[in-house]
Amino acid sequence: MSKQDKNISISAKDAFIGYLLLACTVLSLIIANTNLGMNYLELWNHPIGGHELSSWINDGLMAIFFLLVGLELKREFLYGELKSIKQATLPLAAAIGGMLVPAVIYLIFNWGQDALRGFGIPMSTDIAFVIAIIAILGSRVPPALKVFLTALAVIDDLGAVLVIAIFYTAHFSLPHLMLAILLFITMVLFGQIVKPKTRGVENIITLTLLVASTGLWFLIMKAGIHASVSGILVALTIPSYKGSSDAPSARLERYLHKPVYLLILPLFVLSNTAIPLSHLMTGSANDFFSQSHIAGIAMGLFLGKPLGILLGVWWALVRGWGKLPEGVQIRHIVGAGFLGGIGFTMAIFITSLAFGNSPTADSAKIAIIGTSALAASLGYCILNKTSFQ
C-alpha cells in the first residue's frame, strides 16, 4: 500500500467512526420512541452486581475510553504536536477560550437556577466527530488546520477531565484519596523499571500496571472523584520512549482504538441517548427552548465555542505568542470554531454527572444532539467553501 493509499484508508476509518456514532444516536432515539421504548429503557436500567447496566458503561467502560484519551494526550505532549510551547500556544489559547466563553454564556443563562451545575456541558469538544468531519473534507482542509483542530480537541479533553475531577464530585473521602495517590506513585515508579526493547519485561510490567489500575479506579471512585479520571492517571504510568512506535504506551493505544471506538463509545451513545421525547414535548416549542439550561447549552455550543476559539487565537496572535500555521487563514479558524461546537460524547457524559437520570438530563441531551448537528453542518459548509487549493 502506498503512502497516499494509507492516508486514504486512515481517513475512511475516521469517517466511519463518526457515521457509526451518528447511526447509534438515531437508532437509539427511534427505538426509545416506539412500542419497544419501555423495554429498551429497562435494558439499560437493568441491575447487574448492584449497579445499573448504564452505570457500568458510564463509570466502568468509559474509564477505558479515558485511558485511551490519556495515552493520546501523553503522546501529543511528549512527542507530538504539543511537545514545545511554541507549537502548543495557539491551540492551547484556542482551547482555553473555547472552554471559558461557553461556560460563561451558560452561567449567564442559569445564574441562580438549579441547572447552574451543568455549566461544564458546553465546554467540551467531541474529538471523534471532529476528526471524522476532517476526514470527510479531506484535501479541502489545509493539513496544518487538521493538526490545529486535533491539538485543540486533545487539550479540550484534558480540560473536560479537570472540570469533572474538580466540580463533579459527589462526596469526598480523604483516606481513599491518599491511598489512591500512594498507589498511583507506586505505579509510576514501577513503570520506570522497563527498558526499551525488552519486550518480555515490557509486557509483564504493562499487564501488572493494568491490573493495578482496577484498584486505582476503585479508590478514586471511593474518594468521591469520578472514576473516569483514573483512566488519565493510568495512562501516565504506562512506559513510553521518544520516537518509538513500539513502546508499551504506543502499542496499548493501538490495541485500545478499535474496542473503544467500535464498542465502548457506541454502547455509551446507545445507553445515553435512549430518550423518550413525548414527555419533553408536552408543552409548546417555546416552552422547551425557553428553559434556561437548554438556552445555555445551545448558545454555549453554537455561539460560545466558535467565539471563544476565535478570541483565543486572536489574543495569542496579538500578544505574539504564536502565528497561524501555513495555509491557515482566519476563515479556517471560524470553520474550525464551529466544529468545536460538536459537544456530543463528552457533553452527554458531563450531563449524566450534572443531572443524573432526570427530565433535565434528557432535555439537555436533546439540546446537545441538535446543537452539535447544527454546529457540525455549519462548520463543514464553511470549511468546504474555504478550500486552500
Tab-separated table of C-alpha atoms in Angstrom:
chain	number	residue	atom	x	y	z
A	1	MET	CA	0.000	0.000	0.000
A	2	SER	CA	1.381	3.412	-0.963
A	3	LYS	CA	1.659	6.265	1.498
A	4	GLN	CA	-1.196	8.064	-0.236
A	5	ASP	CA	-3.411	4.973	-0.103
A	6	LYS	CA	-2.582	4.585	3.565
A	7	ASN	CA	-3.717	8.132	4.282
A	8	ILE	CA	-6.970	7.496	2.388
A	9	SER	CA	-7.523	4.336	4.443
A	10	ILE	CA	-6.977	6.186	7.716
A	11	SER	CA	-9.381	8.946	6.663
A	12	ALA	CA	-12.048	6.402	5.707
A	13	LYS	CA	-11.686	4.734	9.090
A	14	ASP	CA	-12.047	8.020	10.970
A	15	ALA	CA	-15.096	8.974	8.921
A	16	PHE	CA	-16.648	5.553	9.606
A	17	ILE	CA	-16.375	6.126	13.365
A	18	GLY	CA	-18.329	9.370	13.051
A	19	TYR	CA	-21.010	7.726	10.925
A	20	LEU	CA	-21.230	4.820	13.404
A	21	LEU	CA	-21.803	7.093	16.411
A	22	LEU	CA	-24.361	9.109	14.452
A	23	ALA	CA	-26.189	5.915	13.444
A	24	CYS	CA	-26.214	4.730	17.067
A	25	THR	CA	-27.741	8.049	18.151
A	26	VAL	CA	-30.511	7.924	15.559
A	27	LEU	CA	-31.219	4.244	16.237
A	28	SER	CA	-31.396	4.761	19.993
A	29	LEU	CA	-33.767	7.726	19.685
A	30	ILE	CA	-36.024	5.823	17.297
A	31	ILE	CA	-36.246	2.696	19.473
A	32	ALA	CA	-36.835	4.750	22.632
A	33	ASN	CA	-39.860	6.355	20.976
A	34	THR	CA	-41.536	3.214	19.648
A	35	ASN	CA	-43.559	0.488	21.337
A	36	LEU	CA	-40.240	-1.109	22.306
A	37	GLY	CA	-39.264	2.023	24.211
A	38	MET	CA	-40.063	0.784	27.723
A	39	ASN	CA	-38.207	-2.489	27.226
A	40	TYR	CA	-35.282	-0.610	25.712
A	41	LEU	CA	-35.064	1.729	28.718
A	42	GLU	CA	-35.362	-1.193	31.122
A	43	LEU	CA	-32.436	-2.872	29.378
A	44	TRP	CA	-30.063	-0.029	30.247
A	45	ASN	CA	-31.533	0.281	33.756
A	46	HIS	CA	-31.211	-3.456	34.427
A	47	PRO	CA	-29.281	-4.053	37.678
A	48	ILE	CA	-26.046	-6.022	37.449
A	49	GLY	CA	-23.955	-6.532	40.567
A	50	GLY	CA	-25.801	-3.815	42.444
A	51	HIS	CA	-25.479	-1.219	39.686
A	52	GLU	CA	-27.493	-0.458	36.567
A	53	LEU	CA	-26.036	-1.509	33.211
A	54	SER	CA	-25.802	2.147	32.161
A	55	SER	CA	-23.749	2.877	35.299
A	56	TRP	CA	-21.274	0.122	34.425
A	57	ILE	CA	-20.897	1.721	30.995
A	58	ASN	CA	-20.566	5.310	32.260
A	59	ASP	CA	-18.381	4.578	35.288
A	60	GLY	CA	-16.547	1.454	34.142
A	61	LEU	CA	-16.156	1.178	30.379
A	62	MET	CA	-15.760	4.928	29.954
A	63	ALA	CA	-12.687	4.761	32.198
A	64	ILE	CA	-11.111	2.724	29.381
A	65	PHE	CA	-12.094	5.481	26.948
A	66	PHE	CA	-10.328	7.989	29.192
A	67	LEU	CA	-7.307	5.689	29.328
A	68	LEU	CA	-7.100	5.996	25.542
A	69	VAL	CA	-7.583	9.766	25.802
A	70	GLY	CA	-4.776	9.861	28.365
A	71	LEU	CA	-2.434	7.901	26.100
A	72	GLU	CA	-3.204	10.299	23.227
A	73	LEU	CA	-2.598	13.309	25.495
A	74	LYS	CA	0.690	11.843	26.714
A	75	ARG	CA	1.895	11.189	23.161
A	76	GLU	CA	0.999	14.678	21.957
A	77	PHE	CA	2.611	16.471	24.899
A	78	LEU	CA	5.769	14.347	24.973
A	79	TYR	CA	6.494	13.689	21.323
A	80	GLY	CA	3.679	15.128	19.205
A	81	GLU	CA	2.292	18.465	18.116
A	82	LEU	CA	2.187	19.849	21.682
A	83	LYS	CA	5.738	18.947	22.713
A	84	SER	CA	7.001	22.551	22.630
A	85	ILE	CA	5.466	25.733	23.977
A	86	LYS	CA	5.751	27.323	20.537
A	87	GLN	CA	3.726	24.532	18.932
A	88	ALA	CA	1.177	24.334	21.739
A	89	THR	CA	0.483	28.046	22.288
A	90	LEU	CA	-2.077	28.645	19.531
A	91	PRO	CA	-4.244	25.518	20.077
A	92	LEU	CA	-3.884	25.989	23.842
A	93	ALA	CA	-5.158	29.579	23.661
A	94	ALA	CA	-7.963	28.473	21.341
A	95	ALA	CA	-8.943	25.614	23.648
A	96	ILE	CA	-8.966	27.828	26.755
A	97	GLY	CA	-11.135	30.419	25.004
A	98	GLY	CA	-13.345	27.635	23.644
A	99	MET	CA	-13.925	26.352	27.177
A	100	LEU	CA	-14.316	29.612	29.094
A	101	VAL	CA	-16.689	31.506	26.789
A	102	PRO	CA	-19.316	28.706	26.538
A	103	ALA	CA	-19.157	28.218	30.319
A	104	VAL	CA	-19.692	31.958	30.908
A	105	ILE	CA	-22.624	32.013	28.484
A	106	TYR	CA	-24.197	29.044	30.258
A	107	LEU	CA	-23.690	30.702	33.661
A	108	ILE	CA	-25.346	33.906	32.425
A	109	PHE	CA	-28.458	31.998	31.354
A	110	ASN	CA	-28.602	29.866	34.502
A	111	TRP	CA	-27.336	32.070	37.315
A	112	GLY	CA	-29.400	31.422	40.423
A	113	GLN	CA	-31.093	28.410	38.798
A	114	ASP	CA	-30.898	24.753	39.839
A	115	ALA	CA	-29.434	23.957	36.419
A	116	LEU	CA	-26.308	26.009	37.184
A	117	ARG	CA	-24.484	22.737	37.857
A	118	GLY	CA	-24.473	21.982	34.127
A	119	PHE	CA	-22.002	24.758	33.265
A	120	GLY	CA	-19.419	22.185	32.138
A	121	ILE	CA	-21.680	20.727	29.432
A	122	PRO	CA	-20.952	23.199	26.587
A	123	MET	CA	-17.227	23.377	27.375
A	124	SER	CA	-16.200	20.163	25.622
A	125	THR	CA	-15.467	19.169	22.020
A	126	ASP	CA	-16.083	15.677	20.639
A	127	ILE	CA	-12.756	14.650	19.137
A	128	ALA	CA	-14.204	11.602	17.333
A	129	PHE	CA	-16.727	13.648	15.352
A	130	VAL	CA	-14.257	16.466	14.665
A	131	ILE	CA	-11.694	14.041	13.228
A	132	ALA	CA	-14.451	12.307	11.241
A	133	ILE	CA	-15.533	15.565	9.589
A	134	ILE	CA	-11.904	16.492	8.870
A	135	ALA	CA	-11.544	13.082	7.223
A	136	ILE	CA	-14.656	13.681	5.100
A	137	LEU	CA	-13.353	17.092	3.998
A	138	GLY	CA	-10.043	15.511	3.003
A	139	SER	CA	-7.762	17.718	0.895
A	140	ARG	CA	-10.221	20.605	1.110
A	141	VAL	CA	-8.806	21.327	4.575
A	142	PRO	CA	-5.210	22.616	4.932
A	143	PRO	CA	-3.035	19.932	6.567
A	144	ALA	CA	-1.937	22.417	9.248
A	145	LEU	CA	-5.593	23.031	10.185
A	146	LYS	CA	-6.049	19.305	10.802
A	147	VAL	CA	-3.125	19.416	13.237
A	148	PHE	CA	-4.508	22.561	14.909
A	149	LEU	CA	-8.001	21.094	15.341
A	150	THR	CA	-6.721	17.765	16.630
A	151	ALA	CA	-4.446	19.503	19.152
A	152	LEU	CA	-7.300	21.775	20.228
A	153	ALA	CA	-9.618	18.799	20.769
A	154	VAL	CA	-6.937	16.932	22.733
A	155	ILE	CA	-6.374	19.920	25.060
A	156	ASP	CA	-10.151	20.306	25.322
A	157	ASP	CA	-10.405	16.704	26.537
A	158	LEU	CA	-7.841	17.416	29.241
A	159	GLY	CA	-9.828	20.473	30.304
A	160	ALA	CA	-13.022	18.415	30.472
A	161	VAL	CA	-11.302	15.831	32.686
A	162	LEU	CA	-10.104	18.568	35.043
A	163	VAL	CA	-13.621	20.035	35.211
A	164	ILE	CA	-15.033	16.582	36.010
A	165	ALA	CA	-12.420	15.966	38.706
A	166	ILE	CA	-12.870	19.350	40.397
A	167	PHE	CA	-16.551	20.211	40.048
A	168	TYR	CA	-18.428	16.926	39.644
A	169	THR	CA	-17.571	15.228	42.908
A	170	ALA	CA	-20.472	13.679	44.808
A	171	HIS	CA	-18.616	13.323	48.115
A	172	PHE	CA	-15.036	13.362	49.317
A	173	SER	CA	-13.051	10.785	51.280
A	174	LEU	CA	-9.508	11.837	52.219
A	175	PRO	CA	-8.361	8.309	53.291
A	176	HIS	CA	-9.350	6.824	49.926
A	177	LEU	CA	-7.732	9.746	48.094
A	178	MET	CA	-4.469	9.272	49.997
A	179	LEU	CA	-4.473	5.551	49.194
A	180	ALA	CA	-5.157	6.357	45.534
A	181	ILE	CA	-2.214	8.805	45.470
A	182	LEU	CA	0.061	6.206	47.102
A	183	LEU	CA	-0.961	3.547	44.592
A	184	PHE	CA	-0.519	5.980	41.692
A	185	ILE	CA	3.020	6.910	42.804
A	186	THR	CA	3.859	3.206	43.176
A	187	MET	CA	2.577	2.534	39.648
A	188	VAL	CA	4.633	5.430	38.226
A	189	LEU	CA	7.812	4.131	39.879
A	190	PHE	CA	7.075	0.559	38.807
A	191	GLY	CA	6.631	1.728	35.215
A	192	GLN	CA	10.130	3.225	35.253
A	193	ILE	CA	11.694	-0.245	35.627
A	194	VAL	CA	11.133	-1.078	31.992
A	195	LYS	CA	13.957	-0.662	29.497
A	196	PRO	CA	13.494	-0.161	25.745
A	197	LYS	CA	13.337	-3.252	23.570
A	198	THR	CA	12.960	-5.775	26.378
A	199	ARG	CA	9.566	-6.947	25.119
A	200	GLY	CA	9.026	-9.661	27.748
A	201	VAL	CA	9.657	-7.281	30.646
A	202	GLU	CA	7.573	-4.591	28.953
A	203	ASN	CA	4.595	-6.910	28.637
A	204	ILE	CA	4.791	-8.084	32.256
A	205	ILE	CA	5.084	-4.547	33.619
A	206	THR	CA	2.296	-3.198	31.395
A	207	LEU	CA	-0.017	-6.065	32.382
A	208	THR	CA	0.777	-5.506	36.064
A	209	LEU	CA	0.001	-1.803	35.743
A	210	LEU	CA	-3.316	-2.538	34.028
A	211	VAL	CA	-4.261	-4.994	36.802
A	212	ALA	CA	-3.309	-2.390	39.431
A	213	SER	CA	-5.407	0.173	37.565
A	214	THR	CA	-8.588	-1.570	38.736
A	215	GLY	CA	-7.515	-0.786	42.315
A	216	LEU	CA	-6.832	2.830	41.370
A	217	TRP	CA	-10.249	3.029	39.688
A	218	PHE	CA	-11.923	1.699	42.861
A	219	LEU	CA	-10.040	4.032	45.233
A	220	ILE	CA	-10.705	7.133	43.131
A	221	MET	CA	-14.385	6.235	42.938
A	222	LYS	CA	-14.496	5.748	46.723
A	223	ALA	CA	-12.665	9.060	47.178
A	224	GLY	CA	-15.657	10.757	45.560
A	225	ILE	CA	-13.882	11.704	42.328
A	226	HIS	CA	-15.433	10.338	39.164
A	227	ALA	CA	-13.709	7.080	38.287
A	228	SER	CA	-13.091	8.163	34.679
A	229	VAL	CA	-10.198	10.277	35.973
A	230	SER	CA	-8.380	7.049	36.797
A	231	GLY	CA	-8.040	6.362	33.068
A	232	ILE	CA	-5.973	9.525	32.561
A	233	LEU	CA	-3.782	8.696	35.569
A	234	VAL	CA	-3.156	5.124	34.435
A	235	ALA	CA	-2.032	6.413	31.024
A	236	LEU	CA	0.699	8.421	32.762
A	237	THR	CA	2.143	5.249	34.290
A	238	ILE	CA	2.476	3.261	31.050
A	239	PRO	CA	6.108	3.354	29.804
A	240	SER	CA	6.893	5.265	26.600
A	241	TYR	CA	10.090	6.303	24.820
A	242	LYS	CA	10.802	9.130	22.449
A	243	GLY	CA	10.225	8.329	18.818
A	244	SER	CA	9.274	4.704	19.461
A	245	SER	CA	6.066	3.388	17.904
A	246	ASP	CA	6.746	0.075	19.641
A	247	ALA	CA	6.777	1.381	23.222
A	248	PRO	CA	4.167	-0.086	25.626
A	249	SER	CA	2.122	3.151	25.584
A	250	ALA	CA	2.081	3.254	21.770
A	251	ARG	CA	1.109	-0.423	21.478
A	252	LEU	CA	-1.616	-0.087	24.105
A	253	GLU	CA	-3.013	2.987	22.314
A	254	ARG	CA	-3.258	0.994	19.069
A	255	TYR	CA	-4.839	-2.013	20.824
A	256	LEU	CA	-7.477	0.138	22.537
A	257	HIS	CA	-8.515	2.146	19.487
A	258	LYS	CA	-10.874	-0.399	17.920
A	259	PRO	CA	-12.613	-1.641	21.103
A	260	VAL	CA	-13.076	1.933	22.355
A	261	TYR	CA	-14.410	3.474	19.147
A	262	LEU	CA	-16.241	0.432	17.802
A	263	LEU	CA	-17.669	-0.953	21.069
A	264	ILE	CA	-17.392	1.277	24.145
A	265	LEU	CA	-18.422	4.603	22.588
A	266	PRO	CA	-21.312	3.051	20.602
A	267	LEU	CA	-22.559	1.414	23.833
A	268	PHE	CA	-22.230	4.746	25.628
A	269	VAL	CA	-24.185	6.525	22.903
A	270	LEU	CA	-26.895	3.848	22.752
A	271	SER	CA	-27.426	3.890	26.523
A	272	ASN	CA	-27.278	7.671	26.975
A	273	THR	CA	-29.459	8.722	24.052
A	274	ALA	CA	-32.375	6.418	24.902
A	275	ILE	CA	-34.598	9.458	25.408
A	276	PRO	CA	-38.412	9.315	25.184
A	277	LEU	CA	-39.372	12.573	23.509
A	278	SER	CA	-43.072	12.533	24.422
A	279	HIS	CA	-42.617	13.841	27.970
A	280	LEU	CA	-40.228	16.538	26.733
A	281	MET	CA	-42.663	17.915	24.168
A	282	THR	CA	-45.768	18.126	26.346
A	283	GLY	CA	-45.757	21.917	26.074
A	284	SER	CA	-45.104	24.203	23.137
A	285	ALA	CA	-41.780	24.517	21.364
A	286	ASN	CA	-41.387	27.928	23.008
A	287	ASP	CA	-41.703	26.302	26.438
A	288	PHE	CA	-38.978	23.790	25.555
A	289	PHE	CA	-36.480	26.302	24.186
A	290	SER	CA	-37.163	28.852	26.924
A	291	GLN	CA	-35.705	26.543	29.573
A	292	SER	CA	-32.538	28.117	30.924
A	293	HIS	CA	-30.325	25.039	30.624
A	294	ILE	CA	-31.462	24.457	27.024
A	295	ALA	CA	-30.622	28.048	26.119
A	296	GLY	CA	-27.285	27.861	27.912
A	297	ILE	CA	-26.240	24.656	26.135
A	298	ALA	CA	-27.432	25.781	22.690
A	299	MET	CA	-25.900	29.245	22.873
A	300	GLY	CA	-22.763	27.936	24.561
A	301	LEU	CA	-22.039	25.297	21.926
A	302	PHE	CA	-23.252	27.065	18.802
A	303	LEU	CA	-22.011	30.599	19.522
A	304	GLY	CA	-19.765	30.330	22.572
A	305	LYS	CA	-17.440	27.705	21.120
A	306	PRO	CA	-16.564	29.458	17.824
A	307	LEU	CA	-16.421	32.850	19.553
A	308	GLY	CA	-14.165	31.537	22.318
A	309	ILE	CA	-11.841	29.732	19.903
A	310	LEU	CA	-11.612	32.808	17.664
A	311	LEU	CA	-10.934	35.101	20.647
A	312	GLY	CA	-8.272	32.718	21.958
A	313	VAL	CA	-6.485	32.655	18.596
A	314	TRP	CA	-6.794	36.443	18.232
A	315	TRP	CA	-5.349	37.027	21.708
A	316	ALA	CA	-2.403	34.701	21.052
A	317	LEU	CA	-1.679	36.439	17.737
A	318	VAL	CA	-1.958	39.938	19.218
A	319	ARG	CA	0.368	39.027	22.077
A	320	GLY	CA	2.851	37.497	19.675
A	321	TRP	CA	2.624	34.080	21.323
A	322	GLY	CA	2.112	32.265	18.063
A	323	LYS	CA	1.232	32.582	14.407
A	324	LEU	CA	-1.275	30.997	12.089
A	325	PRO	CA	0.024	27.714	10.626
A	326	GLU	CA	0.973	27.622	6.947
A	327	GLY	CA	-2.054	27.769	4.647
A	328	VAL	CA	-4.468	28.562	7.507
A	329	GLN	CA	-6.467	31.783	7.453
A	330	ILE	CA	-8.924	33.326	9.902
A	331	ARG	CA	-11.893	31.967	7.933
A	332	HIS	CA	-10.493	28.466	8.506
A	333	ILE	CA	-10.377	29.198	12.250
A	334	VAL	CA	-14.029	30.287	12.126
A	335	GLY	CA	-14.992	26.980	10.489
A	336	ALA	CA	-12.863	25.074	12.993
A	337	GLY	CA	-14.580	27.002	15.788
A	338	PHE	CA	-17.991	25.745	14.723
A	339	LEU	CA	-16.656	22.187	14.581
A	340	GLY	CA	-15.544	22.793	18.167
A	341	GLY	CA	-19.253	23.236	18.939
A	342	ILE	CA	-19.774	19.496	18.459
A	343	GLY	CA	-20.098	18.581	22.132
A	344	PHE	CA	-21.776	15.184	21.900
A	345	THR	CA	-19.885	12.388	23.716
A	346	MET	CA	-18.131	14.427	26.408
A	347	ALA	CA	-21.055	16.853	26.761
A	348	ILE	CA	-23.507	13.971	27.213
A	349	PHE	CA	-21.112	12.393	29.700
A	350	ILE	CA	-20.962	15.580	31.794
A	351	THR	CA	-24.755	15.878	31.536
A	352	SER	CA	-25.110	12.482	33.232
A	353	LEU	CA	-22.817	13.693	36.032
A	354	ALA	CA	-24.603	17.025	36.433
A	355	PHE	CA	-28.248	15.937	36.204
A	356	GLY	CA	-28.285	12.138	36.603
A	357	ASN	CA	-31.340	10.349	35.198
A	358	SER	CA	-33.821	13.228	35.165
A	359	PRO	CA	-36.035	15.074	32.686
A	360	THR	CA	-33.492	17.912	32.834
A	361	ALA	CA	-30.789	15.492	31.670
A	362	ASP	CA	-32.983	14.209	28.838
A	363	SER	CA	-33.793	17.682	27.529
A	364	ALA	CA	-30.130	18.674	27.886
A	365	LYS	CA	-29.100	15.698	25.747
A	366	ILE	CA	-31.606	16.680	23.051
A	367	ALA	CA	-30.144	20.199	23.096
A	368	ILE	CA	-26.619	18.767	22.788
A	369	ILE	CA	-27.538	16.497	19.866
A	370	GLY	CA	-29.442	19.191	17.981
A	371	THR	CA	-26.895	21.958	18.539
A	372	SER	CA	-23.960	19.680	17.745
A	373	ALA	CA	-25.631	18.773	14.437
A	374	LEU	CA	-26.114	22.438	13.564
A	375	ALA	CA	-22.555	23.351	14.534
A	376	ALA	CA	-21.155	20.410	12.560
A	377	SER	CA	-23.178	21.345	9.469
A	378	LEU	CA	-22.149	24.999	9.541
A	379	GLY	CA	-18.507	24.167	10.270
A	380	TYR	CA	-18.460	21.703	7.387
A	381	CYS	CA	-20.018	24.229	4.994
A	382	ILE	CA	-17.568	26.974	5.970
A	383	LEU	CA	-14.506	24.743	5.571
A	384	ASN	CA	-15.863	23.241	2.387
A	385	LYS	CA	-16.152	26.749	0.927
A	386	THR	CA	-12.662	27.794	2.068
A	387	SER	CA	-10.634	25.247	0.142
A	388	PHE	CA	-6.992	26.220	0.133
A	389	GLN	CA	-6.409	24.682	-3.264
